Short mmCIF file of C-alpha atoms in Angstrom, two decimals:
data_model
loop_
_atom_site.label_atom_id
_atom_site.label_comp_id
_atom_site.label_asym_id
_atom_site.label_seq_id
_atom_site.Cartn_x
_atom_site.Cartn_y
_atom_site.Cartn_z
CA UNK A 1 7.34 -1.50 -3.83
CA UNK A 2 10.21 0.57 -5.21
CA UNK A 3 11.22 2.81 -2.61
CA UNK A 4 15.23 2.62 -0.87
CA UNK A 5 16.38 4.69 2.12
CA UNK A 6 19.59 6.04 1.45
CA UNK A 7 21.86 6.26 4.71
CA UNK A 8 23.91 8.67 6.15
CA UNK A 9 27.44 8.63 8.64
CA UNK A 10 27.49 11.09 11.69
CA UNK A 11 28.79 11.88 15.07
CA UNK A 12 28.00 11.98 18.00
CA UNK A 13 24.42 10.14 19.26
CA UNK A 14 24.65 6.07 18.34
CA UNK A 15 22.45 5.80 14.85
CA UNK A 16 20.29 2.27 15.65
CA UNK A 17 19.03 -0.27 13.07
CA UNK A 18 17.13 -3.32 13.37
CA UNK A 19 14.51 -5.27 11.23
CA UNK A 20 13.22 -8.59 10.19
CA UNK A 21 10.41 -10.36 8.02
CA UNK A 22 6.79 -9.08 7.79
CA UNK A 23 3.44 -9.57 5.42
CA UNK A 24 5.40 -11.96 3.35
CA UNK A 25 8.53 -9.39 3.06
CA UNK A 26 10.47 -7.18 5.25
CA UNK A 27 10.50 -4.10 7.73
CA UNK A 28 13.30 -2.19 8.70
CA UNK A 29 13.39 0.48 11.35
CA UNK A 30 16.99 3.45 11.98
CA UNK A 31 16.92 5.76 14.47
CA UNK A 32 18.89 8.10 16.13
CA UNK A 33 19.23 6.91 19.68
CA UNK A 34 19.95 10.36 22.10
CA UNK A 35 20.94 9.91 25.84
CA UNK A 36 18.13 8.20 28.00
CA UNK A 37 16.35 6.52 24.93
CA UNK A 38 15.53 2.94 24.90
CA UNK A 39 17.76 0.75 23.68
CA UNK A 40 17.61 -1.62 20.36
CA UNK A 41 15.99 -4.75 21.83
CA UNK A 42 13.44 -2.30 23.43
CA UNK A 43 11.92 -0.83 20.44
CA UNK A 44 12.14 -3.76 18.36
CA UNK A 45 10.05 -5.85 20.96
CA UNK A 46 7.38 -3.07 20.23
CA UNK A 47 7.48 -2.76 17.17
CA UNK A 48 7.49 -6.74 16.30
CA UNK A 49 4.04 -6.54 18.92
CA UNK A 50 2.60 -4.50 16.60
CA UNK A 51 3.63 -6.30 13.56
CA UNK A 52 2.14 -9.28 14.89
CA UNK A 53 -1.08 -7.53 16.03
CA UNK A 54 -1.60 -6.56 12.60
CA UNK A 55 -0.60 -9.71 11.06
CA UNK A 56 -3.59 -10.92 13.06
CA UNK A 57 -5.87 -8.79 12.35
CA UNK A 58 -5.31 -7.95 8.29
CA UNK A 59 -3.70 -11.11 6.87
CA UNK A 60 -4.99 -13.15 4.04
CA UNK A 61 -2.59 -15.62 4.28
CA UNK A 62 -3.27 -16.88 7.44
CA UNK A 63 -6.96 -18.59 7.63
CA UNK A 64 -7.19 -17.57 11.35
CA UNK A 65 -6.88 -13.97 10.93
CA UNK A 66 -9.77 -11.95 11.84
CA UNK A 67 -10.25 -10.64 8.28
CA UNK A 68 -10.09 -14.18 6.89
CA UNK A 69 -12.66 -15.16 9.25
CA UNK A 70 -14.88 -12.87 8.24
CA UNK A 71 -14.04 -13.84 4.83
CA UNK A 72 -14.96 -17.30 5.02
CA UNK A 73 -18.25 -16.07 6.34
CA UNK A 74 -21.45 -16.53 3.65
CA UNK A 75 -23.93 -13.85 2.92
CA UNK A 76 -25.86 -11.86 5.48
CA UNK A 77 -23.62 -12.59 8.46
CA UNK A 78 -21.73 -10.44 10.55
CA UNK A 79 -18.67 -10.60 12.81
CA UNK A 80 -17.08 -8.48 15.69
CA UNK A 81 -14.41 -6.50 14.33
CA UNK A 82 -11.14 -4.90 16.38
CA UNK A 83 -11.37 -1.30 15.58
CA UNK A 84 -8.20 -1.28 13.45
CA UNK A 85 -10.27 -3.64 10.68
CA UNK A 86 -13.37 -1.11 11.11
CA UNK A 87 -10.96 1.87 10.59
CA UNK A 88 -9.72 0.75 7.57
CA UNK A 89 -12.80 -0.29 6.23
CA UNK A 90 -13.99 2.99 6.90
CA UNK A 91 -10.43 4.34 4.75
CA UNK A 92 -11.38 1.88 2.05
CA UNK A 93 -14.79 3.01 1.39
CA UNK A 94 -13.85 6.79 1.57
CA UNK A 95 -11.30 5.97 -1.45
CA UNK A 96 -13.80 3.83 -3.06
CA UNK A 97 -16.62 6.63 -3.03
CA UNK A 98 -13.64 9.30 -4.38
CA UNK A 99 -12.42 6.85 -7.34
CA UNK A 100 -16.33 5.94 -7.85
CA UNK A 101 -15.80 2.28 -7.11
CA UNK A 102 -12.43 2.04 -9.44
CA UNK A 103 -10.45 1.31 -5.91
CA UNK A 104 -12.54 -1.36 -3.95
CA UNK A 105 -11.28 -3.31 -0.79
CA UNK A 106 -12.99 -6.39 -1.96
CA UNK A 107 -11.42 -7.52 -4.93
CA UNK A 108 -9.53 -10.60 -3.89
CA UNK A 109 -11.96 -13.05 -5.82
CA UNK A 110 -11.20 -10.97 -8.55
CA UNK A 111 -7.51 -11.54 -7.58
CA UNK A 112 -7.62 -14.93 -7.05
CA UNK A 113 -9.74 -16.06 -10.38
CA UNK A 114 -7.07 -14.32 -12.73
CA UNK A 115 -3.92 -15.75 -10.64
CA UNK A 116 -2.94 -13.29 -8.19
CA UNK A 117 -4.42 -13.60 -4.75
CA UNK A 118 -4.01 -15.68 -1.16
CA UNK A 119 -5.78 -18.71 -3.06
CA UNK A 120 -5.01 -18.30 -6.67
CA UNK A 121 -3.93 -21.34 -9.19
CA UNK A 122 -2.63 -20.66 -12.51
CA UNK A 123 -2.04 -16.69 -13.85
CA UNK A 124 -4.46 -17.01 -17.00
CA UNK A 125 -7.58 -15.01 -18.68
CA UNK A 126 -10.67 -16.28 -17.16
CA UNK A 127 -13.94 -17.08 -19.02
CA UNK A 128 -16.59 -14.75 -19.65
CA UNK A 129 -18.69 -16.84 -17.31
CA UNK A 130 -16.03 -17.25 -14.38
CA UNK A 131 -15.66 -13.54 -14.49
CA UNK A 132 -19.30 -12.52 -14.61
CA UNK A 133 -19.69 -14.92 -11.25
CA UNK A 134 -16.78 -13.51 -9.36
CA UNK A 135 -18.09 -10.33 -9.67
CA UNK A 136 -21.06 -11.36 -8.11
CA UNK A 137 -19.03 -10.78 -4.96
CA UNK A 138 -17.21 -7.75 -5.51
CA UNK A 139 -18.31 -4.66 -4.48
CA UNK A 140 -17.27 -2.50 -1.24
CA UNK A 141 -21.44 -1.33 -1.28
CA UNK A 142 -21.98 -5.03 0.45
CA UNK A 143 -20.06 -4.24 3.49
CA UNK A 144 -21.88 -2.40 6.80
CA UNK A 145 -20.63 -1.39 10.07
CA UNK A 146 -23.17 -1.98 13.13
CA UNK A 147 -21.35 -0.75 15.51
CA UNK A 148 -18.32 -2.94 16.85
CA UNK A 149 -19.20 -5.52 14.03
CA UNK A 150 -18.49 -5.93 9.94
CA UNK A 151 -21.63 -7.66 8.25
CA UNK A 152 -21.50 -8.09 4.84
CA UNK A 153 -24.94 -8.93 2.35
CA UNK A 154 -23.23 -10.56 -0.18
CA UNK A 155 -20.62 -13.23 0.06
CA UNK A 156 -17.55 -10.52 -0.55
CA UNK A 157 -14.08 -10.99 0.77
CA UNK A 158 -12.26 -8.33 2.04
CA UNK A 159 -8.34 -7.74 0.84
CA UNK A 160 -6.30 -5.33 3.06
CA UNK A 161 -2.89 -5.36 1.39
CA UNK A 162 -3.54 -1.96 -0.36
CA UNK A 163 -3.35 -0.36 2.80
CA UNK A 164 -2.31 -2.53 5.65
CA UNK A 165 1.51 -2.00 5.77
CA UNK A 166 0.85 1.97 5.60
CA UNK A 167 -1.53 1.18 8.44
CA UNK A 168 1.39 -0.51 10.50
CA UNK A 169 4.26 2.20 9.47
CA UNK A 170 2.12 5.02 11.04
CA UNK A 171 1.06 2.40 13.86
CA UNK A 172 5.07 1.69 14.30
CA UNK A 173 5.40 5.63 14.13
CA UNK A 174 3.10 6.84 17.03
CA UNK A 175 4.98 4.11 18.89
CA UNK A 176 8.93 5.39 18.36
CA UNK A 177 7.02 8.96 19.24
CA UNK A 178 5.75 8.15 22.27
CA UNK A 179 9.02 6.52 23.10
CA UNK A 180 10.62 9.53 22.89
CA UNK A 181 12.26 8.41 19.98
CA UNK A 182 11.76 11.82 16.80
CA UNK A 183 14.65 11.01 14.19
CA UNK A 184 13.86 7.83 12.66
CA UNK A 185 13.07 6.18 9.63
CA UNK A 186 10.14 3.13 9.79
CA UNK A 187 9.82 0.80 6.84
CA UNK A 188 7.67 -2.09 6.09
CA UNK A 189 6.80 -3.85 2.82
CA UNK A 190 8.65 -0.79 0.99
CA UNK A 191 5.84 1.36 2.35
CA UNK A 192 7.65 4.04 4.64
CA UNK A 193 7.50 7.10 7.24
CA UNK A 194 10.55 9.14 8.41
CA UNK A 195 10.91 12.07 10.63
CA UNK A 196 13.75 14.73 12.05
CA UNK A 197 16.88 13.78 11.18
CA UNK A 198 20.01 11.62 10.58
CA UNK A 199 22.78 11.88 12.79
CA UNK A 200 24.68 14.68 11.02
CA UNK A 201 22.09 16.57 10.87
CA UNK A 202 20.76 16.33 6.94
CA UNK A 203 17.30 14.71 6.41
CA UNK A 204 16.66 11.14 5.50
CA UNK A 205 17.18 10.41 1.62
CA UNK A 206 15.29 8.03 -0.12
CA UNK A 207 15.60 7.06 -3.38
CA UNK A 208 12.78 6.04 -5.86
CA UNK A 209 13.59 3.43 -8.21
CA UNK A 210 12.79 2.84 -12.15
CA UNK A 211 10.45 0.56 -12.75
CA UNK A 212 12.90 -2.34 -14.20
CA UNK A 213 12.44 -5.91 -13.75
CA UNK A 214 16.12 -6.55 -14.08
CA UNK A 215 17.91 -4.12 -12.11
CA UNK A 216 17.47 -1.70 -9.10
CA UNK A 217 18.48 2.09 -10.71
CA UNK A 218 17.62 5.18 -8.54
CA UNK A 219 15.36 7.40 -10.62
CA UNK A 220 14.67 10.21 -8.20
CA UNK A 221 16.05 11.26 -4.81
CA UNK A 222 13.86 12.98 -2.50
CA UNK A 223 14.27 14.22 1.71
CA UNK A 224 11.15 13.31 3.99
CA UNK A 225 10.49 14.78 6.86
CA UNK A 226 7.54 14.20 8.76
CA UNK A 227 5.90 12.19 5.73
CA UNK A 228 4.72 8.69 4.45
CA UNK A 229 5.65 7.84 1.26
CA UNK A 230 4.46 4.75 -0.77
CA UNK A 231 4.75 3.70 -4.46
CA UNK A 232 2.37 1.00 -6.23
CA UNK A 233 3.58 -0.11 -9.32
CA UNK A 234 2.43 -3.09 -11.66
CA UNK A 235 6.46 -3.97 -13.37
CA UNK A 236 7.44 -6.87 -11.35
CA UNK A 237 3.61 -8.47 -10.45
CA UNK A 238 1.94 -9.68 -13.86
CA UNK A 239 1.41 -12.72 -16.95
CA UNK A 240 1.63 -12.46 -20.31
CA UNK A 241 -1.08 -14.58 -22.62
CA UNK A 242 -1.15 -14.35 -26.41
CA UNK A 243 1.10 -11.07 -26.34
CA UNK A 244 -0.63 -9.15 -23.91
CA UNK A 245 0.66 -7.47 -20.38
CA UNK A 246 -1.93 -8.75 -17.32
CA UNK A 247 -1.12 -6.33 -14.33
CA UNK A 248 -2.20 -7.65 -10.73
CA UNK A 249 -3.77 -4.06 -10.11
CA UNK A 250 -7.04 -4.36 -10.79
CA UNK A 251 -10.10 -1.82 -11.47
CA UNK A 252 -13.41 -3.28 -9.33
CA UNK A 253 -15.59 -1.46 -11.83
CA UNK A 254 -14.49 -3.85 -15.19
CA UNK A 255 -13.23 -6.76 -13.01
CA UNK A 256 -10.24 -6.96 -15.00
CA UNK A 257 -6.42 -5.57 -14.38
CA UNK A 258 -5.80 -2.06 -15.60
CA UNK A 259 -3.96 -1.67 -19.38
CA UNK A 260 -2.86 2.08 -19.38
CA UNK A 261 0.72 3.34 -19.33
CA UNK A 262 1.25 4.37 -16.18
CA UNK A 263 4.04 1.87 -14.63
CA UNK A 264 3.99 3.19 -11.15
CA UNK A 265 3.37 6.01 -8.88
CA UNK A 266 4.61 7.55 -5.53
CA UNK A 267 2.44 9.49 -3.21
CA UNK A 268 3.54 11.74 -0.14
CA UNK A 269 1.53 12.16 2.58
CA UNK A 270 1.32 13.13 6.28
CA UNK A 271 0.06 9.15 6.85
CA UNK A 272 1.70 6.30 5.76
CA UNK A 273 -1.73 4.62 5.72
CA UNK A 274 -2.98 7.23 3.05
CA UNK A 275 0.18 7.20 1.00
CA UNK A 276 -0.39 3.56 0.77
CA UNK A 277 -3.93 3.60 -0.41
CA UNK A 278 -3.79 6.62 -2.68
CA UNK A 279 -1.10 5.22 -4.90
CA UNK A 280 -3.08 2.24 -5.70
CA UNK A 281 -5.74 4.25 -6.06
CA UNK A 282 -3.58 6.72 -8.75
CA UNK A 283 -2.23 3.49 -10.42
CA UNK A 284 -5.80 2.34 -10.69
CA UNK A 285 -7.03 5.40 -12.32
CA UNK A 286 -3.81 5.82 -15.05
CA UNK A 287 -1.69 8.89 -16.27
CA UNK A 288 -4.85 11.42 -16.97
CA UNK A 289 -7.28 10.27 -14.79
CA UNK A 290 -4.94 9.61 -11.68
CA UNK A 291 -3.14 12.95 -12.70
CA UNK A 292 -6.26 15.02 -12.95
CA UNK A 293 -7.43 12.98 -9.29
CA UNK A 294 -3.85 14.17 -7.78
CA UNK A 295 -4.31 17.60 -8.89
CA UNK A 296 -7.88 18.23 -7.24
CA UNK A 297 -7.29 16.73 -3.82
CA UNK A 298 -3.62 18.31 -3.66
CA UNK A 299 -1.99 15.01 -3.32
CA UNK A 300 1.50 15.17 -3.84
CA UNK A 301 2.46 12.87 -6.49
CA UNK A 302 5.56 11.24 -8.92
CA UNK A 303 4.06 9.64 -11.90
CA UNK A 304 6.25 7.05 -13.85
CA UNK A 305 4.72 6.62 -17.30
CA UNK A 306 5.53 3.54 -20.04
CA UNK A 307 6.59 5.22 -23.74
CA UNK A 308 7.65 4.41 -27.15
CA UNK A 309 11.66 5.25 -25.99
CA UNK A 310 11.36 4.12 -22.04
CA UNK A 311 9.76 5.75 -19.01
CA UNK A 312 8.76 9.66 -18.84
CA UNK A 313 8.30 11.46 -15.64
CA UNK A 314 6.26 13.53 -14.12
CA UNK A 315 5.81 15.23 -10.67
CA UNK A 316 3.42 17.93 -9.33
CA UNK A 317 3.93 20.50 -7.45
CA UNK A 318 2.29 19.12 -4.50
CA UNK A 319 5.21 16.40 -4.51
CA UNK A 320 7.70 19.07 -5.33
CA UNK A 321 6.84 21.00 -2.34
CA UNK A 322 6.39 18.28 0.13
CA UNK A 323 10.05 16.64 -0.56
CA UNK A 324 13.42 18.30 -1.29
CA UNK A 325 13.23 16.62 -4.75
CA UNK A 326 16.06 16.09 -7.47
CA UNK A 327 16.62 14.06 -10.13
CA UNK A 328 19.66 11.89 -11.09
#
């Protein structure tokens, strides 16, 4: 993720911070604590419940998640789901039906055969053979809801981390609202929500960064309010075998990691959980494609592209008019 809150000083109200590891990373939560609003310790008990909950619930690092459960299941079986799982499967097959099957929820074979996933061994090109098996068992078509259960007719694995820590930000959200608590800023895994304001009144900044393995350089600064925001990018997860790039974003439809230009893109949206899953799905797609699928839904989006002399930049208007945008 390459997304950094910028802060602010004020007066007045106490401005809170806390934060902590999560999904392999970090989360971070500021807010702007008025009279009669709980205190630090409060919140962060909450919000670490939640964390936890969904650690349960969507990891693929843990083997007794409820995902990886139904992971390890074979063919033709089904399993009682808690109805975050179902809701995101639910999200995950809406995106795959709109990308027409480029953005699937059950590539992590696919991620673990070419290096990348929960149970991968060495980063490499696969065989013809290896591939054409994997994909055997790829394909969001072989999942089903009946009811409170997932079932599944082929022996597909489900991978949440497209969309799971947007999930958890607006989860983490609903929570400081009904707390009472309406300026903050919530941050997990770089993916991000903020609403109202810092304590001096301006809105919360946050910086998007170039895509550069070696540094951290802020390429555009935007103000959110009332907005997820989430960029996917493939600069800092990928191989390289006999002089070519291997991404870890994958399309389901070829089985293989993507090879266009685009380096990374940045979606804002009312939900984190959608900001999260449409900018893997735009990174999926590329710089036309993804542009042209940005443009027809109205999905405000910041598209970082790879050429001859660096990166080139481009924003719609849907981003423009969702964020106070500027570039530095």
């Amino acid at each position: 993720m390459s997304i950094t809150a910028l802060s602010g000083c004020g007066s007045g109200d106490s401005m809170e911070s806390f934060g902590g590891p999560t999904m392999g990373s970090t989360y971070s939560i500021k807010y702007v604590r008025h009279a009669g609003l709980p205190a630090p310790n409060a919140v962060q008990a909450q919000v670490e419940k939640i964390l936890a909950e969904v650690d349960q619930q969507l990891s693929t690092y843990r083997s007794d998640s409820d995902i990886e459960r139904f992971n390890d299941l074979p063919a033709n079986r089904c399993q009682k789901m808690p109805a975050p799982v179902l809701k995101l499967i639910r999200v995950g097959e809406q995106l795959s039906e709109q990308s027409e099957g480029a953005y699937d929820l059950t590539v992590e074979p696919l991620l673990n055969l070419w290096g990348f996933g929960p149970q991968a061994r060495e980063e490499k090109v696969p065989t013809v053979q290896a591939l054409a098996d994997v994909r055997q068992r790829v394909g969001y078509q072989h999942l089903r809801i009946d009811r409170d259960q997932l079932c599944k007719d082929a022996a597909v694995e489900v991978d949440f981390n497209s969309i799971a820590a947007g999930y958890a930000v607006d989860t983490i959200a609903a929570k400081l609202e009904a707390m009472g608590i309406h300026d903050y800023l919530a941050e997990a895994t770089g993916e991000l929500k903020a609403s109202g304001k810092k304590l001096d009144g301006s809105p919360w900044k946050i910086a998007l960064e170039e895509p550069r393995d070696d540094q951290q350089v802020a390429q555009k600064i935007i103000a959110v309010d009332g907005y997820g925001l989430s960029t996917s990018g493939d600069y800092r997860n990928y191989f390289q075998q006999d002089g070519r790039r291997y991404s870890h974003t994958f399309d389901a439809r070829t089985g293989a990691p993507v090879s266009h230009t685009l380096a990374s893109v940045t979606v804002i949206n009312p939900s984190a959980l959608m900001a999260d899953g449409l900018s893997t799905l735009l990174l999926i797609l590329g710089p036309e494609r993804g542009w042209d699928y940005a443009e027809k839904h109205d999905i405000g989006a910041f598209f970082v592209i790879r050429a001859d002399t660096g990166f080139v930049t481009r924003a719609n208007q849907a981003f423009e008019r969702l964020s106070a945008g500027k570039t530095e």
